[in-house]
XYZ file of C-alpha atoms in Angstrom:
465
model
C -9.296 4.062 36.879
C -6.526 4.941 39.343
C -7.229 7.376 42.160
C -4.552 9.726 40.808
C -6.292 9.896 37.450
C -9.700 10.403 39.057
C -8.295 13.572 40.590
C -7.883 14.839 37.033
C -11.122 13.392 35.690
C -13.648 12.136 38.271
C -15.464 10.301 35.458
C -12.339 8.158 34.940
C -12.598 8.463 31.161
C -10.167 9.432 28.423
C -8.927 11.813 27.188
C -7.902 14.432 29.720
C -5.542 17.384 29.413
C -3.883 19.755 31.863
C -2.435 23.152 30.969
C -1.262 24.993 34.111
C -4.440 25.549 36.105
C -6.800 24.380 33.347
C -8.112 20.807 33.228
C -10.139 19.627 30.259
C -11.813 16.225 30.010
C -13.785 16.110 26.760
C -12.020 15.327 23.479
C -13.761 18.013 21.439
C -13.097 20.637 24.096
C -9.433 19.629 24.037
C -9.407 19.909 20.235
C -10.887 23.392 20.383
C -8.497 24.590 23.062
C -5.400 23.098 21.400
C -6.339 24.593 18.035
C -6.842 28.039 19.562
C -3.641 27.717 21.559
C -1.651 27.081 18.370
C -3.653 29.483 16.205
C -4.422 26.553 13.908
C -6.209 27.083 10.595
C -8.117 23.911 11.432
C -10.287 26.041 13.753
C -10.586 29.419 11.990
C -11.534 32.616 13.780
C -14.213 33.505 11.228
C -17.477 33.204 13.195
C -19.495 31.547 10.452
C -16.805 28.968 9.710
C -16.351 28.320 13.412
C -20.103 27.903 13.916
C -20.166 25.293 11.137
C -17.296 23.395 12.783
C -18.968 23.604 16.203
C -22.130 22.224 14.684
C -20.243 19.070 13.607
C -18.542 18.765 17.000
C -21.916 18.754 18.748
C -23.402 16.376 16.179
C -20.498 13.966 16.654
C -20.884 13.891 20.438
C -24.675 13.621 20.489
C -25.396 11.381 17.490
C -22.435 9.920 15.605
C -20.318 8.730 18.522
C -23.139 6.795 20.256
C -24.037 5.026 17.003
C -20.459 4.041 16.073
C -19.847 3.038 19.689
C -22.321 0.161 19.394
C -20.194 -1.357 16.610
C -17.023 -0.754 18.617
C -18.402 -2.525 21.684
C -19.829 -5.484 19.814
C -17.027 -6.151 17.329
C -13.917 -4.858 19.139
C -14.411 -4.647 22.902
C -16.398 -7.857 23.385
C -13.922 -10.020 21.418
C -11.141 -8.415 23.465
C -12.962 -9.598 26.585
C -13.546 -13.056 25.032
C -17.273 -12.371 24.759
C -19.543 -12.905 21.770
C -20.954 -9.915 19.821
C -24.695 -9.362 20.093
C -25.965 -9.294 16.523
C -29.371 -8.093 17.732
C -27.734 -4.934 19.072
C -26.076 -4.335 15.699
C -29.316 -4.953 13.805
C -31.142 -2.507 16.054
C -28.520 0.202 15.510
C -27.996 -0.333 11.763
C -30.845 1.923 10.497
C -29.682 4.781 12.713
C -26.054 4.385 11.665
C -27.033 4.273 7.990
C -29.084 7.460 8.413
C -26.183 9.305 10.050
C -23.595 7.956 7.607
C -25.772 9.128 4.719
C -25.693 12.663 6.123
C -21.897 12.552 6.087
C -21.813 10.952 2.656
C -24.018 13.645 1.151
C -21.893 16.389 2.697
C -18.650 14.801 1.505
C -20.002 14.386 -2.026
C -19.754 18.183 -2.327
C -16.359 18.865 -0.722
C -13.104 17.148 0.234
C -13.583 17.793 3.960
C -16.640 18.268 6.144
C -16.620 22.060 6.140
C -15.094 22.686 2.717
C -11.771 22.239 0.958
C -9.742 22.923 4.126
C -9.431 20.291 6.817
C -10.728 21.281 10.253
C -10.977 19.829 13.728
C -14.491 18.737 12.748
C -12.919 16.109 10.488
C -10.740 14.784 13.291
C -13.648 14.706 15.746
C -16.046 12.932 13.388
C -13.379 10.429 12.266
C -12.517 9.463 15.853
C -15.535 7.190 16.544
C -14.757 5.178 13.387
C -10.990 4.951 13.811
C -11.226 1.142 13.855
C -13.812 1.015 11.083
C -12.604 -2.295 9.626
C -12.609 -4.059 12.977
C -15.923 -2.342 13.807
C -17.309 -3.753 10.545
C -18.838 -0.423 9.602
C -20.638 -0.867 6.242
C -18.708 1.825 4.383
C -19.300 0.330 0.932
C -22.775 1.838 1.064
C -21.348 5.353 1.507
C -18.490 5.831 -1.015
C -17.797 9.484 -0.226
C -17.477 8.708 3.470
C -15.207 5.786 2.619
C -12.999 8.058 0.497
C -12.869 10.653 3.272
C -11.792 8.250 6.026
C -9.037 6.958 3.719
C -7.835 10.566 3.318
C -7.966 11.048 7.090
C -5.820 7.959 7.569
C -3.094 9.498 5.409
C -2.656 12.437 7.780
C 0.658 12.260 9.703
C -1.104 13.307 12.934
C -3.483 10.364 12.523
C -0.786 7.842 11.699
C 1.298 8.878 14.710
C -1.436 7.762 17.103
C -3.286 4.969 15.295
C -0.675 2.260 15.884
C -0.995 2.659 19.651
C -4.755 2.165 19.350
C -4.262 -0.948 17.237
C -1.851 -2.449 19.747
C -4.220 -1.760 22.650
C -7.494 -2.887 21.095
C -6.530 -5.341 18.356
C -3.715 -7.470 19.813
C -4.910 -10.704 18.240
C -6.736 -9.395 15.211
C -5.042 -9.537 11.777
C -3.218 -6.300 11.054
C -5.823 -4.206 9.292
C -6.284 -6.740 6.535
C -6.480 -10.293 7.827
C -2.857 -11.217 7.144
C -1.132 -11.422 10.503
C -2.028 -10.767 14.129
C -0.702 -7.519 15.540
C 0.708 -9.408 18.505
C 2.914 -11.433 16.143
C 3.705 -8.825 13.519
C 7.111 -7.890 14.892
C 9.050 -10.544 16.774
C 11.704 -8.047 17.810
C 9.657 -5.791 20.058
C 6.082 -7.115 20.016
C 4.706 -3.997 18.296
C 2.627 -3.852 15.149
C 4.483 -3.066 11.953
C 3.552 0.383 10.746
C 5.478 3.008 8.836
C 9.232 2.418 8.768
C 12.270 4.171 7.365
C 14.531 2.174 5.076
C 17.233 2.614 2.469
C 16.329 2.551 -1.224
C 18.897 2.256 -3.984
C 18.161 5.010 -6.464
C 20.398 5.712 -9.454
C 22.327 8.868 -10.334
C 21.377 10.321 -13.707
C 24.810 10.925 -15.232
C 26.015 11.916 -18.704
C 26.870 8.381 -19.825
C 24.372 5.557 -20.268
C 23.466 3.435 -17.257
C 24.056 -0.237 -18.105
C 24.226 -3.810 -16.881
C 25.999 -6.609 -18.729
C 24.734 -10.160 -18.292
C 27.893 -11.691 -19.752
C 31.634 -11.123 -19.541
C 32.761 -8.427 -21.952
C 35.511 -5.856 -22.301
C 32.760 -3.349 -23.024
C 31.480 -3.812 -19.457
C 34.531 -2.060 -18.037
C 34.002 1.431 -16.648
C 30.264 1.451 -17.262
C 27.832 3.326 -15.031
C 25.875 0.723 -13.098
C 22.531 1.403 -11.371
C 21.843 1.705 -7.651
C 24.647 4.140 -6.839
C 22.495 6.711 -5.004
C 21.017 5.216 -1.796
C 18.564 7.317 0.220
C 16.603 6.639 3.381
C 12.865 6.982 2.739
C 9.644 6.569 4.710
C 7.746 3.401 3.794
C 4.038 3.504 4.614
C 2.020 0.531 5.805
C -0.745 0.117 3.242
C -3.031 -2.301 5.037
C -5.442 0.344 6.318
C -6.394 1.195 2.748
C -5.495 -2.059 1.025
C -8.745 -2.238 -0.921
C -8.382 1.263 -2.399
C -5.087 0.923 -4.300
C -5.433 0.768 -8.079
C -3.047 -0.245 -10.851
C -4.453 2.682 -12.851
C -3.849 5.304 -10.150
C -1.050 4.271 -7.770
C 0.340 1.673 -10.209
C -0.296 -1.346 -7.983
C -3.080 -3.150 -6.152
C -3.510 -5.900 -3.572
C -5.728 -8.948 -4.076
C -6.781 -12.128 -2.342
C -5.432 -15.125 -4.268
C -5.939 -18.613 -2.902
C -4.297 -21.525 -4.681
C -3.537 -25.158 -3.873
C -0.449 -25.083 -6.083
C 2.826 -25.587 -4.165
C 5.433 -27.120 -6.523
C 7.584 -24.013 -6.674
C 10.860 -25.864 -7.317
C 9.506 -27.353 -10.552
C 9.666 -24.710 -13.298
C 7.837 -26.875 -15.817
C 4.987 -27.498 -13.391
C 4.747 -23.789 -12.585
C 4.179 -23.138 -16.289
C 1.663 -25.903 -16.910
C -0.276 -25.808 -13.641
C 0.066 -22.307 -12.155
C 0.195 -20.066 -15.227
C -3.458 -20.856 -16.127
C -4.566 -19.600 -12.689
C -2.811 -16.290 -13.366
C -4.474 -15.972 -16.768
C -7.906 -16.486 -15.220
C -7.133 -14.038 -12.372
C -6.044 -11.233 -14.726
C -8.970 -11.691 -17.082
C -11.375 -11.379 -14.180
C -9.623 -8.601 -12.232
C -8.519 -6.435 -15.177
C -11.100 -7.211 -17.832
C -8.488 -8.389 -20.338
C -9.723 -10.381 -23.331
C -6.450 -12.296 -23.602
C -3.467 -12.824 -21.290
C -0.022 -14.173 -22.100
C 2.159 -15.408 -19.236
C 5.702 -15.412 -20.597
C 8.103 -15.663 -17.648
C 8.430 -16.162 -13.899
C 11.051 -15.812 -11.181
C 11.274 -17.639 -7.857
C 13.119 -15.724 -5.137
C 14.337 -17.769 -2.180
C 17.205 -18.293 0.254
C 18.774 -20.836 -2.102
C 19.323 -17.999 -4.562
C 20.354 -15.334 -2.044
C 23.956 -15.155 -3.216
C 23.257 -15.076 -6.942
C 24.395 -11.983 -8.834
C 21.703 -9.826 -10.397
C 23.502 -10.288 -13.740
C 23.846 -14.086 -13.628
C 23.190 -15.493 -17.113
C 21.950 -18.976 -16.265
C 18.805 -20.179 -14.486
C 17.181 -16.745 -14.511
C 13.928 -18.127 -13.080
C 15.682 -18.528 -9.715
C 16.986 -15.290 -8.186
C 17.397 -13.262 -4.984
C 15.224 -10.233 -4.088
C 16.202 -7.109 -6.060
C 16.999 -4.089 -3.880
C 17.114 -1.629 -6.767
C 14.441 0.982 -7.480
C 13.312 0.045 -10.979
C 10.505 -0.813 -13.364
C 10.729 -3.794 -15.701
C 9.820 -2.052 -18.989
C 10.044 1.305 -20.725
C 7.805 3.110 -23.200
C 9.885 1.515 -25.977
C 10.742 -1.922 -24.575
C 7.123 -2.799 -23.779
C 5.907 -2.735 -27.404
C 9.180 -4.335 -28.535
C 8.551 -7.285 -26.209
C 5.110 -7.741 -27.770
C 6.740 -7.840 -31.210
C 9.265 -10.420 -29.981
C 6.687 -12.687 -28.372
C 3.588 -12.392 -30.552
C 4.989 -12.700 -34.066
C 2.511 -12.023 -36.857
C -0.223 -11.066 -34.387
C 1.801 -8.295 -32.780
C 0.872 -5.329 -34.960
C -2.836 -6.032 -34.646
C -2.568 -6.489 -30.876
C -0.584 -3.263 -30.531
C -3.354 -1.350 -32.312
C -5.373 -1.734 -29.105
C -4.524 -1.347 -25.444
C -1.725 -3.564 -24.138
C -0.600 -3.678 -20.500
C 2.169 -5.605 -18.741
C 1.506 -6.834 -15.202
C 3.751 -8.569 -12.693
C 1.913 -10.751 -10.191
C 3.988 -10.892 -6.984
C 3.093 -13.596 -4.487
C 4.660 -14.865 -1.247
C 5.202 -18.614 -1.244
C 5.580 -21.140 1.583
C 5.222 -18.628 4.467
C 4.324 -15.115 5.587
C 6.812 -12.437 4.490
C 8.941 -11.379 7.466
C 11.947 -9.773 5.767
C 12.844 -8.082 2.471
C 9.235 -7.100 1.688
C 8.334 -5.514 -1.630
C 7.692 -1.756 -1.734
C 5.995 0.316 -4.421
C 6.576 3.983 -5.257
C 3.128 5.568 -5.621
C 2.764 6.754 -9.225
C 0.940 9.876 -8.043
C 4.197 10.917 -6.309
C 6.615 9.898 -9.083
C 6.318 11.939 -12.308
C 7.644 10.477 -15.589
C 10.705 12.742 -15.354
C 11.908 10.662 -12.362
C 12.395 7.599 -14.595
C 15.281 7.064 -16.989
C 16.622 4.098 -18.919
C 18.808 1.267 -17.740
C 20.236 -0.619 -20.727
C 20.449 -4.392 -20.276
C 23.153 -6.028 -22.380
C 22.656 -9.729 -23.168
C 24.714 -11.842 -25.546
C 21.935 -12.035 -28.123
C 19.942 -8.859 -27.569
C 19.619 -5.597 -25.674
C 16.805 -4.754 -23.289
C 15.644 -1.746 -21.305
C 14.333 -1.150 -17.788
C 13.591 2.082 -16.039
C 15.544 3.102 -12.956
C 14.666 6.157 -10.877
C 16.438 9.276 -9.726
C 15.800 10.227 -6.114
C 12.952 12.588 -5.327
C 12.145 13.444 -1.687
C 8.455 13.609 -2.611
C 8.286 9.911 -3.487
C 5.733 8.039 -1.401
C 6.529 4.388 -0.768
C 4.023 1.705 0.300
C 4.325 -1.863 1.523
C 2.158 -4.559 3.080
C 3.991 -6.002 6.108
C 3.294 -9.614 6.928
C 1.792 -10.578 3.570
C 0.500 -14.129 3.499
C 0.572 -16.760 0.767
C -3.115 -16.081 0.052
C -2.426 -12.571 -1.250
C -0.781 -11.063 -4.332
C 0.449 -7.623 -5.326
C -0.329 -6.656 -8.913
C 2.290 -4.304 -10.408
C 1.734 -2.464 -13.669
C 5.051 -2.406 -15.533
C 3.819 -0.948 -18.842
C 0.575 0.424 -20.275
C 0.170 1.567 -23.863
C -2.663 3.936 -22.906
C -1.717 7.601 -22.456
C -5.087 8.781 -21.127
C -3.945 9.578 -17.596
C -3.733 6.033 -16.247
C -0.574 5.029 -14.413
C 1.736 3.571 -17.074
C 4.422 1.959 -14.895
C 5.363 1.783 -11.236
C 8.775 1.900 -9.568
C 9.341 -0.827 -7.017
C 12.041 -2.492 -4.959
C 12.623 -4.999 -2.208
C 14.060 -3.384 0.920
C 15.684 -4.332 4.192
C 12.991 -3.852 6.829
C 14.707 -2.481 9.960
C 11.965 -4.003 12.133
C 12.529 -7.562 10.899
C 13.748 -9.990 13.517
C 17.358 -11.100 13.220
C 16.199 -14.704 12.837
C 13.345 -13.938 10.438
C 13.061 -16.629 7.739
C 14.268 -15.579 4.306
C 11.549 -14.162 2.097
C 10.365 -16.533 -0.602
C 8.186 -15.288 -3.432
C 7.225 -15.810 -7.041
C 6.826 -13.144 -9.715
C 4.773 -13.962 -12.778
C 5.287 -11.690 -15.795
C 2.339 -11.207 -18.087
C 0.910 -9.205 -20.976
C -2.794 -8.364 -20.972
C -4.535 -7.557 -24.246
C -7.749 -5.537 -24.353
């Protein structure tokens, strides 16, 4: 609203752009000019394709923007101004919004993007009025193709580079995209919302000799190749904006609400008798399993921060593991069923069997050493190889991972105690479902120096179908 800005745009609205003697003040006009300036394929020269894109630009400005704007004002702007939303205004606009959203949904049922299989500036323009769709409370569940499309938009680097600034400006006290933690409190170091970060992940070199870990003192443990000897800095993507779309069968993990009154985390026996049954019920309902066995758990806390990964005793109490790994292999998964299920094992293995880890923060919000997952769609089976675990009485196997620059990592900053991450660590099905997911704790460079130590529980389970 400053006088200097009004010299650029007398309407005192955003955005505005200046290029030498040219001043532009409408977002779609700026999109068109910038695309032409760069010769972008997002605004092709072909007249028919361009006419189709222009059609969407005009539709967005005349119809879609005004409808979405009602939701923005009522559910974002008014709360920002400490005013109450007017539900009557929403109810009056709802039929119009549904009509317009259905037009988009029908179009997107036929193609990935609005004008075909190639993204265009039409997609950016039409996505803009719904850039805060969760806070706007837009009813996207009614329009699945539109919901899929906006999730794809939100994966674009150009979108992610600007969205965090919008969140900080318009959602300072609203939970960060998911209801877990206010943006104003998400990062105690600089006051900004956690978004994508870069962090070091401990991959493992795939060498000629076996990669091993010994959990007891042995002469054979000398000169072995241990895992985690190939650290690489990787981008870690904030998953909150699409938290409800992750799937254990596609990406290898999913996020769920999980409220419990249980809090006796220092009592292993009580965890087994009182908390395990809640996990069984949760997995039966969320995964459709007919039977669930909970066979192990690990508490990770500050008390255990200095424990070695290979410590033999009290294995239910450990520190966070900063090694890229998966808990089972194609061979060790079925073997574990044989070890645990006795005479029933062969019959159970004749049908689908899946191992799930349920990872849950305990006592407080996670502020350091969060858990990250390597999206299965970015990590082909060839990136996994075996880590042999040597115990006194048996041998086991995990997978570790060789580095691949195409790996896509996700995390959920500021997870609360009312949420769990479900990790698939083995699936007997070979029908295209994700079979296992690489994961690791990591040192978050945006964590405050005085952030409380992460405390969490992992429950290891087998689901039978």
